[in-house]
Short mmCIF file of C-alpha atoms and ligand atoms in Angstrom, two decimals:
data_model
loop_
_atom_site.label_atom_id
_atom_site.label_comp_id
_atom_site.label_asym_id
_atom_site.label_seq_id
_atom_site.Cartn_x
_atom_site.Cartn_y
_atom_site.Cartn_z
CA MET A 1 10.76 42.64 6.39
CA VAL A 2 8.03 44.96 4.60
CA ASP A 3 10.24 47.91 4.83
CA SER A 4 13.00 45.67 2.80
CA LEU A 5 9.94 44.60 0.29
CA ARG A 6 9.85 48.41 -0.55
CA THR A 7 13.36 49.27 -1.28
CA HIS A 8 13.27 47.26 -4.40
CA SER A 9 12.92 48.65 -7.99
CA ALA A 10 9.35 49.08 -9.00
CA THR A 11 10.22 47.20 -12.01
CA ARG A 12 11.36 43.90 -10.15
CA VAL A 13 8.97 42.18 -8.05
CA PRO A 14 11.25 40.82 -5.17
CA PHE A 15 11.63 37.34 -4.46
CA SER A 16 12.33 35.63 -0.78
CA VAL A 17 13.51 32.07 -0.26
CA GLU A 18 13.14 29.54 2.32
CA PHE A 19 15.38 27.12 4.03
CA ASN A 20 14.98 24.04 6.40
CA PRO A 21 17.48 22.94 9.19
CA PRO A 22 19.84 21.07 7.81
CA ARG A 23 20.14 17.21 9.66
CA ASP A 24 23.83 16.88 9.35
CA ALA A 25 27.16 18.41 8.63
CA ALA A 26 27.41 17.67 5.06
CA GLY A 27 23.84 19.41 4.68
CA GLU A 28 24.92 22.29 6.35
CA ALA A 29 28.15 22.75 4.38
CA ARG A 30 25.72 22.52 1.18
CA LEU A 31 23.00 25.25 2.88
CA TRP A 32 25.90 27.51 3.48
CA ARG A 33 26.69 27.10 -0.37
CA THR A 34 23.30 27.94 -1.14
CA VAL A 35 22.91 30.50 1.12
CA ARG A 36 26.08 32.21 -0.63
CA GLU A 37 24.85 31.66 -4.01
CA PHE A 38 21.33 33.38 -3.47
CA GLU A 39 23.24 36.17 -1.92
CA ARG A 40 24.20 37.26 -5.08
CA MET A 41 21.32 37.38 -6.48
CA HIS A 42 19.71 39.87 -3.79
CA PRO A 43 16.63 38.01 -2.19
CA ALA A 44 14.61 40.42 -0.22
CA PHE A 45 15.08 37.93 2.73
CA VAL A 46 15.37 34.26 3.42
CA SER A 47 13.33 32.14 5.92
CA MET A 48 14.32 29.48 8.02
CA THR A 49 11.79 26.92 9.06
CA TYR A 50 10.97 25.44 12.54
CA GLY A 51 11.10 21.42 12.30
CA ALA A 52 7.73 19.89 13.01
CA GLY A 53 6.69 19.36 16.66
CA GLY A 54 9.75 21.92 17.49
CA SER A 55 12.36 19.53 16.72
CA THR A 56 15.02 22.12 14.95
CA LYS A 57 14.60 24.60 17.63
CA ASP A 58 18.10 24.79 18.82
CA ARG A 59 19.26 24.77 14.88
CA THR A 60 16.72 26.91 13.59
CA ALA A 61 17.82 29.29 16.06
CA ARG A 62 21.90 29.05 15.46
CA ILE A 63 21.51 28.86 11.87
CA THR A 64 19.42 31.86 11.65
CA GLY A 65 21.36 33.88 13.97
CA GLN A 66 24.60 33.11 11.67
CA LEU A 67 22.64 34.66 8.78
CA ALA A 68 22.17 37.39 10.92
CA GLN A 69 25.38 38.22 11.67
CA HIS A 70 27.55 36.26 9.10
CA THR A 71 25.83 37.12 5.44
CA THR A 72 24.21 40.13 4.24
CA VAL A 73 20.97 38.65 3.63
CA LEU A 74 17.96 39.58 5.64
CA PRO A 75 16.91 36.26 7.89
CA VAL A 76 13.47 35.72 8.95
CA ALA A 77 13.08 33.02 11.63
CA HIS A 78 10.00 30.58 11.74
CA LEU A 79 8.65 30.09 15.18
CA THR A 80 5.94 27.39 16.24
CA ALA A 81 4.31 27.39 19.64
CA VAL A 82 3.84 23.42 19.66
CA GLY A 83 5.46 21.68 22.45
CA HIS A 84 6.40 25.01 24.25
CA SER A 85 5.33 26.33 27.25
CA ILE A 86 5.13 30.61 27.13
CA ALA A 87 8.56 30.29 29.11
CA GLU A 88 10.07 28.68 27.10
CA LEU A 89 8.76 30.79 23.86
CA ARG A 90 9.60 34.16 25.46
CA ALA A 91 13.21 32.66 25.91
CA LEU A 92 13.81 31.58 22.55
CA ILE A 93 12.22 34.85 21.32
CA GLY A 94 15.18 36.86 23.79
CA SER A 95 17.60 34.10 21.77
CA TYR A 96 17.11 35.20 18.53
CA ALA A 97 16.98 38.77 19.30
CA ASP A 98 20.39 38.41 21.15
CA CYS A 99 21.94 37.11 17.88
CA GLY A 100 20.42 40.23 15.74
CA ILE A 101 17.11 38.20 14.60
CA ARG A 102 14.80 40.79 13.87
CA ASN A 103 12.02 38.98 11.55
CA VAL A 104 9.92 36.07 13.09
CA LEU A 105 7.24 34.16 11.39
CA VAL A 106 4.76 33.41 14.10
CA LEU A 107 2.97 29.92 13.48
CA ARG A 108 1.02 27.39 15.81
CA GLY A 109 2.75 24.94 13.89
CA ASP A 110 1.63 21.04 13.55
CA PRO A 111 1.73 17.82 16.13
CA PRO A 112 4.74 15.83 15.75
CA GLY A 113 4.51 12.96 13.72
CA ASP A 114 1.38 13.23 11.98
CA PRO A 115 0.80 16.70 11.03
CA LEU A 116 -2.44 16.53 10.07
CA GLY A 117 -3.30 14.59 13.47
CA GLU A 118 -5.12 15.69 16.78
CA TRP A 119 -3.56 19.15 18.11
CA THR A 120 -2.77 19.47 21.73
CA ARG A 121 -1.95 22.44 23.37
CA HIS A 122 1.11 22.59 25.70
CA PRO A 123 -0.26 23.11 29.37
CA ASP A 124 1.24 26.16 29.59
CA GLY A 125 1.55 27.10 25.99
CA VAL A 126 -0.84 28.73 23.37
CA GLU A 127 -3.58 27.35 21.49
CA TYR A 128 -3.37 29.49 18.40
CA ALA A 129 -0.64 31.71 16.58
CA ASP A 130 -2.35 34.84 17.03
CA GLU A 131 -1.72 34.47 20.78
CA LEU A 132 1.68 34.20 20.10
CA VAL A 133 1.96 37.32 18.00
CA ARG A 134 0.92 39.45 20.59
CA ILE A 135 3.90 37.86 22.73
CA VAL A 136 6.27 38.50 20.26
CA ARG A 137 5.20 41.97 19.76
CA ASP A 138 5.12 42.16 23.67
CA LEU A 139 9.11 41.59 24.02
CA GLY A 140 10.71 44.14 21.28
CA ASP A 141 10.31 45.70 18.12
CA PHE A 142 9.85 42.33 15.90
CA HIS A 143 8.53 42.44 12.27
CA VAL A 144 6.05 39.50 12.74
CA GLY A 145 4.91 37.38 9.67
CA VAL A 146 2.09 34.86 9.64
CA ALA A 147 0.51 31.79 7.95
CA SER A 148 -2.29 32.37 5.54
CA PHE A 149 -4.03 29.22 3.37
CA PRO A 150 -5.45 30.28 -0.20
CA GLN A 151 -7.69 27.11 0.07
CA GLY A 152 -8.12 27.74 4.09
CA HIS A 153 -6.45 26.06 6.40
CA HIS A 154 -7.15 22.01 6.97
CA ARG A 155 -8.76 23.06 10.22
CA SER A 156 -10.94 25.76 9.57
CA PRO A 157 -14.65 24.41 9.14
CA ASP A 158 -15.35 26.90 5.96
CA LEU A 159 -13.41 29.78 3.89
CA ALA A 160 -15.14 32.68 5.44
CA THR A 161 -14.13 31.38 9.29
CA ASP A 162 -10.68 31.14 7.93
CA THR A 163 -10.43 34.68 6.47
CA ALA A 164 -11.82 35.94 9.54
CA ARG A 165 -9.15 34.01 11.82
CA LEU A 166 -6.46 35.40 9.57
CA ALA A 167 -7.48 38.61 9.97
CA ALA A 168 -7.71 38.26 13.48
CA LYS A 169 -3.73 37.06 13.63
CA LEU A 170 -2.99 40.18 11.63
CA ARG A 171 -5.16 42.50 13.75
CA ALA A 172 -3.32 40.83 16.61
CA GLY A 173 0.09 42.62 15.63
CA ALA A 174 1.29 40.70 12.10
CA ASP A 175 2.59 42.85 9.50
CA TYR A 176 1.91 40.29 6.58
CA SER A 177 1.61 36.84 5.56
CA ILE A 178 2.93 33.76 3.78
CA THR A 179 0.75 31.49 2.39
CA GLN A 180 0.78 27.85 2.27
CA MET A 181 2.28 26.42 -1.54
CA PHE A 182 -0.10 26.38 -3.98
CA PHE A 183 -0.59 25.30 -7.67
CA ASP A 184 -3.67 27.37 -8.51
CA VAL A 185 -3.25 31.22 -8.87
CA GLU A 186 -7.10 31.46 -8.37
CA HIS A 187 -6.62 30.41 -5.07
CA TYR A 188 -4.62 33.36 -3.95
CA LEU A 189 -5.92 35.53 -5.81
CA ARG A 190 -9.24 34.78 -4.54
CA LEU A 191 -7.86 34.83 -0.48
CA ARG A 192 -6.67 38.17 -1.09
CA ASP A 193 -10.01 39.51 -2.61
CA ARG A 194 -11.78 37.34 0.73
CA LEU A 195 -9.29 39.41 2.95
CA VAL A 196 -9.95 42.93 1.58
CA ALA A 197 -13.75 42.26 1.61
CA HIS A 198 -13.59 41.13 5.30
CA ASP A 199 -11.33 43.67 6.50
CA PRO A 200 -9.66 46.04 4.20
CA ILE A 201 -7.54 47.56 6.60
CA GLU A 202 -5.90 44.08 7.26
CA GLY A 203 -6.27 43.06 3.58
CA ALA A 204 -4.10 45.91 2.52
CA LYS A 205 -0.95 44.04 4.34
CA PRO A 206 1.04 42.28 2.00
CA ILE A 207 0.14 38.34 1.46
CA ILE A 208 3.21 36.75 -0.21
CA PRO A 209 2.57 34.04 -2.28
CA GLU A 210 4.88 30.43 -1.73
CA LEU A 211 6.17 28.91 -4.71
CA MET A 212 7.30 25.82 -5.15
CA PRO A 213 9.47 24.80 -8.06
CA ILE A 214 8.48 20.71 -8.71
CA THR A 215 11.76 18.49 -9.32
CA SER A 216 10.32 15.42 -8.92
CA MET A 217 6.96 13.68 -8.43
CA ARG A 218 8.13 12.13 -5.09
CA THR A 219 8.91 15.36 -3.23
CA VAL A 220 6.00 17.64 -4.45
CA GLN A 221 3.49 14.20 -3.53
CA ARG A 222 5.03 14.57 -0.04
CA ALA A 223 4.68 18.30 0.21
CA VAL A 224 1.04 18.31 -0.86
CA GLU A 225 0.20 15.58 1.05
CA LEU A 226 1.73 16.98 4.19
CA SER A 227 -0.54 20.66 3.62
CA GLY A 228 -3.76 18.16 3.56
CA ARG A 229 -4.46 19.50 0.07
CA GLU A 230 -4.17 17.96 -3.19
CA LEU A 231 -2.45 19.20 -6.57
CA PRO A 232 -4.79 20.72 -8.99
CA PRO A 233 -5.73 17.86 -11.69
CA ALA A 234 -4.32 20.09 -14.49
CA VAL A 235 -0.80 20.16 -12.64
CA LEU A 236 -0.90 16.32 -12.03
CA GLU A 237 -1.82 15.51 -15.38
CA ARG A 238 1.23 17.64 -17.00
CA LEU A 239 3.39 15.87 -14.67
CA ARG A 240 2.03 12.63 -15.34
CA LYS A 241 2.58 13.12 -19.06
CA ALA A 242 6.04 14.41 -18.59
CA ALA A 243 6.71 11.29 -16.52
CA GLY A 244 5.83 9.32 -18.95
CA ASP A 245 4.62 5.55 -19.13
CA GLY A 246 7.41 3.54 -18.70
CA PRO A 247 8.95 1.95 -15.67
CA GLU A 248 10.94 4.53 -14.46
CA GLU A 249 9.63 8.50 -14.56
CA ASP A 250 11.01 10.68 -16.76
CA ARG A 251 13.10 12.98 -14.35
CA ALA A 252 14.58 15.49 -16.44
CA ALA A 253 11.12 15.99 -17.90
CA VAL A 254 8.78 16.04 -15.04
CA ARG A 255 11.73 18.65 -13.43
CA ALA A 256 11.42 20.98 -16.96
CA ALA A 257 7.89 20.53 -16.48
CA GLY A 258 7.58 21.88 -12.92
CA ILE A 259 9.89 24.56 -13.62
CA GLU A 260 7.60 25.64 -16.25
CA ILE A 261 4.80 25.85 -14.18
CA ALA A 262 6.33 27.36 -11.39
CA THR A 263 7.63 30.15 -13.70
CA GLU A 264 3.89 30.49 -15.35
CA MET A 265 2.19 30.95 -12.09
CA ALA A 266 5.26 33.04 -10.67
CA GLN A 267 4.44 35.42 -13.93
CA ARG A 268 0.84 35.59 -13.45
CA LEU A 269 1.27 36.34 -9.86
CA ILE A 270 3.59 39.42 -10.79
CA ASP A 271 1.49 40.35 -13.18
CA GLU A 272 -1.53 40.42 -10.41
CA GLY A 273 0.62 42.77 -8.23
CA ALA A 274 1.92 40.20 -5.63
CA PRO A 275 4.20 41.72 -3.56
CA CYS A 276 6.88 39.38 -3.46
CA LEU A 277 7.45 35.66 -4.56
CA HIS A 278 8.80 33.21 -1.78
CA PHE A 279 10.28 30.15 -3.38
CA ILE A 280 10.89 26.69 -1.34
CA THR A 281 14.20 25.55 -2.24
CA LEU A 282 14.90 22.70 -0.32
CA ASN A 283 18.63 23.90 -0.02
CA PHE A 284 19.01 24.05 -3.26
CA ALA A 285 19.56 27.10 -5.45
CA LYS A 286 19.38 25.52 -9.33
CA ALA A 287 15.61 25.10 -9.65
CA THR A 288 14.65 28.86 -8.08
CA SER A 289 17.44 30.54 -10.23
CA GLU A 290 16.14 28.75 -13.19
CA VAL A 291 12.43 30.09 -12.48
CA LEU A 292 14.18 33.38 -11.94
CA THR A 293 16.05 33.42 -15.36
CA ASN A 294 13.05 32.59 -16.80
CA LEU A 295 11.11 35.75 -15.60
CA GLY A 296 14.06 37.75 -16.55
CA TYR A 297 15.58 38.64 -13.30
CA ALA A 298 19.62 38.71 -13.30
CA VAL A 299 20.74 35.84 -11.63
CA THR A 300 24.52 34.85 -11.03
CA ALA A 301 26.31 32.94 -13.76
CA ALA A 302 28.04 31.12 -11.51
CA PRO A 303 27.41 27.28 -11.37
CA LEU A 304 24.60 26.37 -8.73
CA SER A 305 23.51 23.50 -6.83
CA ALA A 306 21.39 20.97 -8.07
C1 LIG B 401 4.40 30.05 5.28
C2 LIG B 401 4.37 28.67 6.41
C3 LIG B 401 5.14 28.39 6.82
C4 LIG B 401 5.32 27.71 7.61
N1 LIG B 401 6.79 26.95 8.60
C5 LIG B 401 6.40 26.04 9.40
C6 LIG B 401 7.62 25.51 10.41
O1 LIG B 401 8.74 26.38 10.20
N2 LIG B 401 7.04 24.63 11.21
C7 LIG B 401 6.25 24.05 11.31
O2 LIG B 401 6.24 23.02 12.18
N3 LIG B 401 5.07 24.32 10.86
C8 LIG B 401 5.35 25.32 9.75
N4 LIG B 401 4.04 25.80 8.87
C9 LIG B 401 2.55 24.72 8.99
C10 LIG B 401 1.92 25.32 10.37
O3 LIG B 401 2.29 25.46 11.66
C11 LIG B 401 0.48 24.74 10.16
O4 LIG B 401 -0.29 24.79 8.98
C12 LIG B 401 -0.53 24.98 11.33
O5 LIG B 401 -1.72 23.96 11.03
C13 LIG B 401 -0.99 26.35 11.54
O6 LIG B 401 -0.65 27.17 12.10
P1 LIG B 401 -1.18 28.70 11.86
O7 LIG B 401 -0.15 29.34 12.44
O8 LIG B 401 -1.64 29.26 10.70
O9 LIG B 401 -1.84 28.66 12.97
P2 LIG B 401 -3.41 29.14 13.74
O10 LIG B 401 -3.80 30.49 13.12
O11 LIG B 401 -3.10 29.16 15.43
O12 LIG B 401 -4.68 28.43 13.14
C14 LIG B 401 -4.63 27.13 13.49
C15 LIG B 401 -6.34 26.45 12.90
O13 LIG B 401 -6.88 26.89 14.14
C16 LIG B 401 -7.92 27.90 13.57
N5 LIG B 401 -8.01 29.06 14.54
C17 LIG B 401 -7.14 30.36 14.75
N6 LIG B 401 -7.68 31.00 15.43
C18 LIG B 401 -8.66 30.76 16.30
C19 LIG B 401 -9.61 30.54 17.35
N7 LIG B 401 -9.50 31.87 17.97
N8 LIG B 401 -10.68 30.22 17.53
C20 LIG B 401 -10.85 29.01 16.78
N9 LIG B 401 -10.41 28.47 15.96
C21 LIG B 401 -8.92 29.37 15.86
C22 LIG B 401 -7.99 28.40 12.40
O14 LIG B 401 -8.29 28.52 11.68
C23 LIG B 401 -6.68 27.00 12.04
O15 LIG B 401 -7.81 26.12 11.50
C24 LIG B 401 3.93 26.64 7.79
C25 LIG B 401 3.13 26.99 6.75
C26 LIG B 401 2.99 28.39 6.26
C27 LIG B 401 1.89 28.43 5.53
#
């Protein structure tokens, strides 16, 4: 994956996209349309999440395998430790390799049900993501990514400890990290500075910022709630203003403000030397494509899914 970042033109910062395993046949048909739309835009990679509590194990593996075998995109499969024994995790990693997946984003995962609830280790599983990084590394020549948290992980006691744990995860064999989504670029820049100051070697590894172009108040509020963080007041204010005072939210205005915010953040990240821009897509191409167009990327003129 990191190599694929290097092959892109120095004048254009690569971008990548995140998909979720679809819930049903209609969702799957839409996902494949979206994949084809993005394929024409040449993302550096596409990642496929792993449902909370390991709930989408089979779908994540099947669809990521199909991406590897039947498309020209480079797939990254998310893999979470939650609810799995080490034997199950090894079998799953083997099945990833069997269908041509070479890139894995290694995560601990959140407890099923309430993501912010009590974490319980599987009796034969792992406690932290760094252990799973070592297991994946031992099983093959995988490129491994891990999660990083611009405002610190919600279970970390402080930012210094959070930084030390991220460095340990990278040292365990990860090649790069992808951040939790954020809405204040300063948080990303401070994470990067903290990591370099803590460990210059691990700090040199790419930290890929994750962006969510906001298309509705409800979607962003839910996503932010699940992350255990809050929207910065300035962003919230801008969205509320766009939503208006009427009984119905002005959805078009909220969406326009969301695209504008994502564009401004992406431009700042490019100016600050981010190695890649990773977009949460919710399996739609249009919002990400609008942000890329605003940034001057050449994107397809074909009609895009909402
Ligand atoms: C880019 C990205 C993609 C994600 N994709 C998914 C997904 O597909 N599916 C999903 O279910 N979840 C996903 N998540 C959420 C993620 O699983 C949760 O945020 C989870 O709570 C933390 O995972 P982690 O891999 O960072 O855990 P860890 O690195 O294990 O950290 C978890 C907590 O333990 C602490 N810790 C780490 N090591 C130690 C140690 N040795 N001693 C004491 N404490 C320690 C850390 O400080 C942290 O507070 C994603 C998150 C990100 C940022």
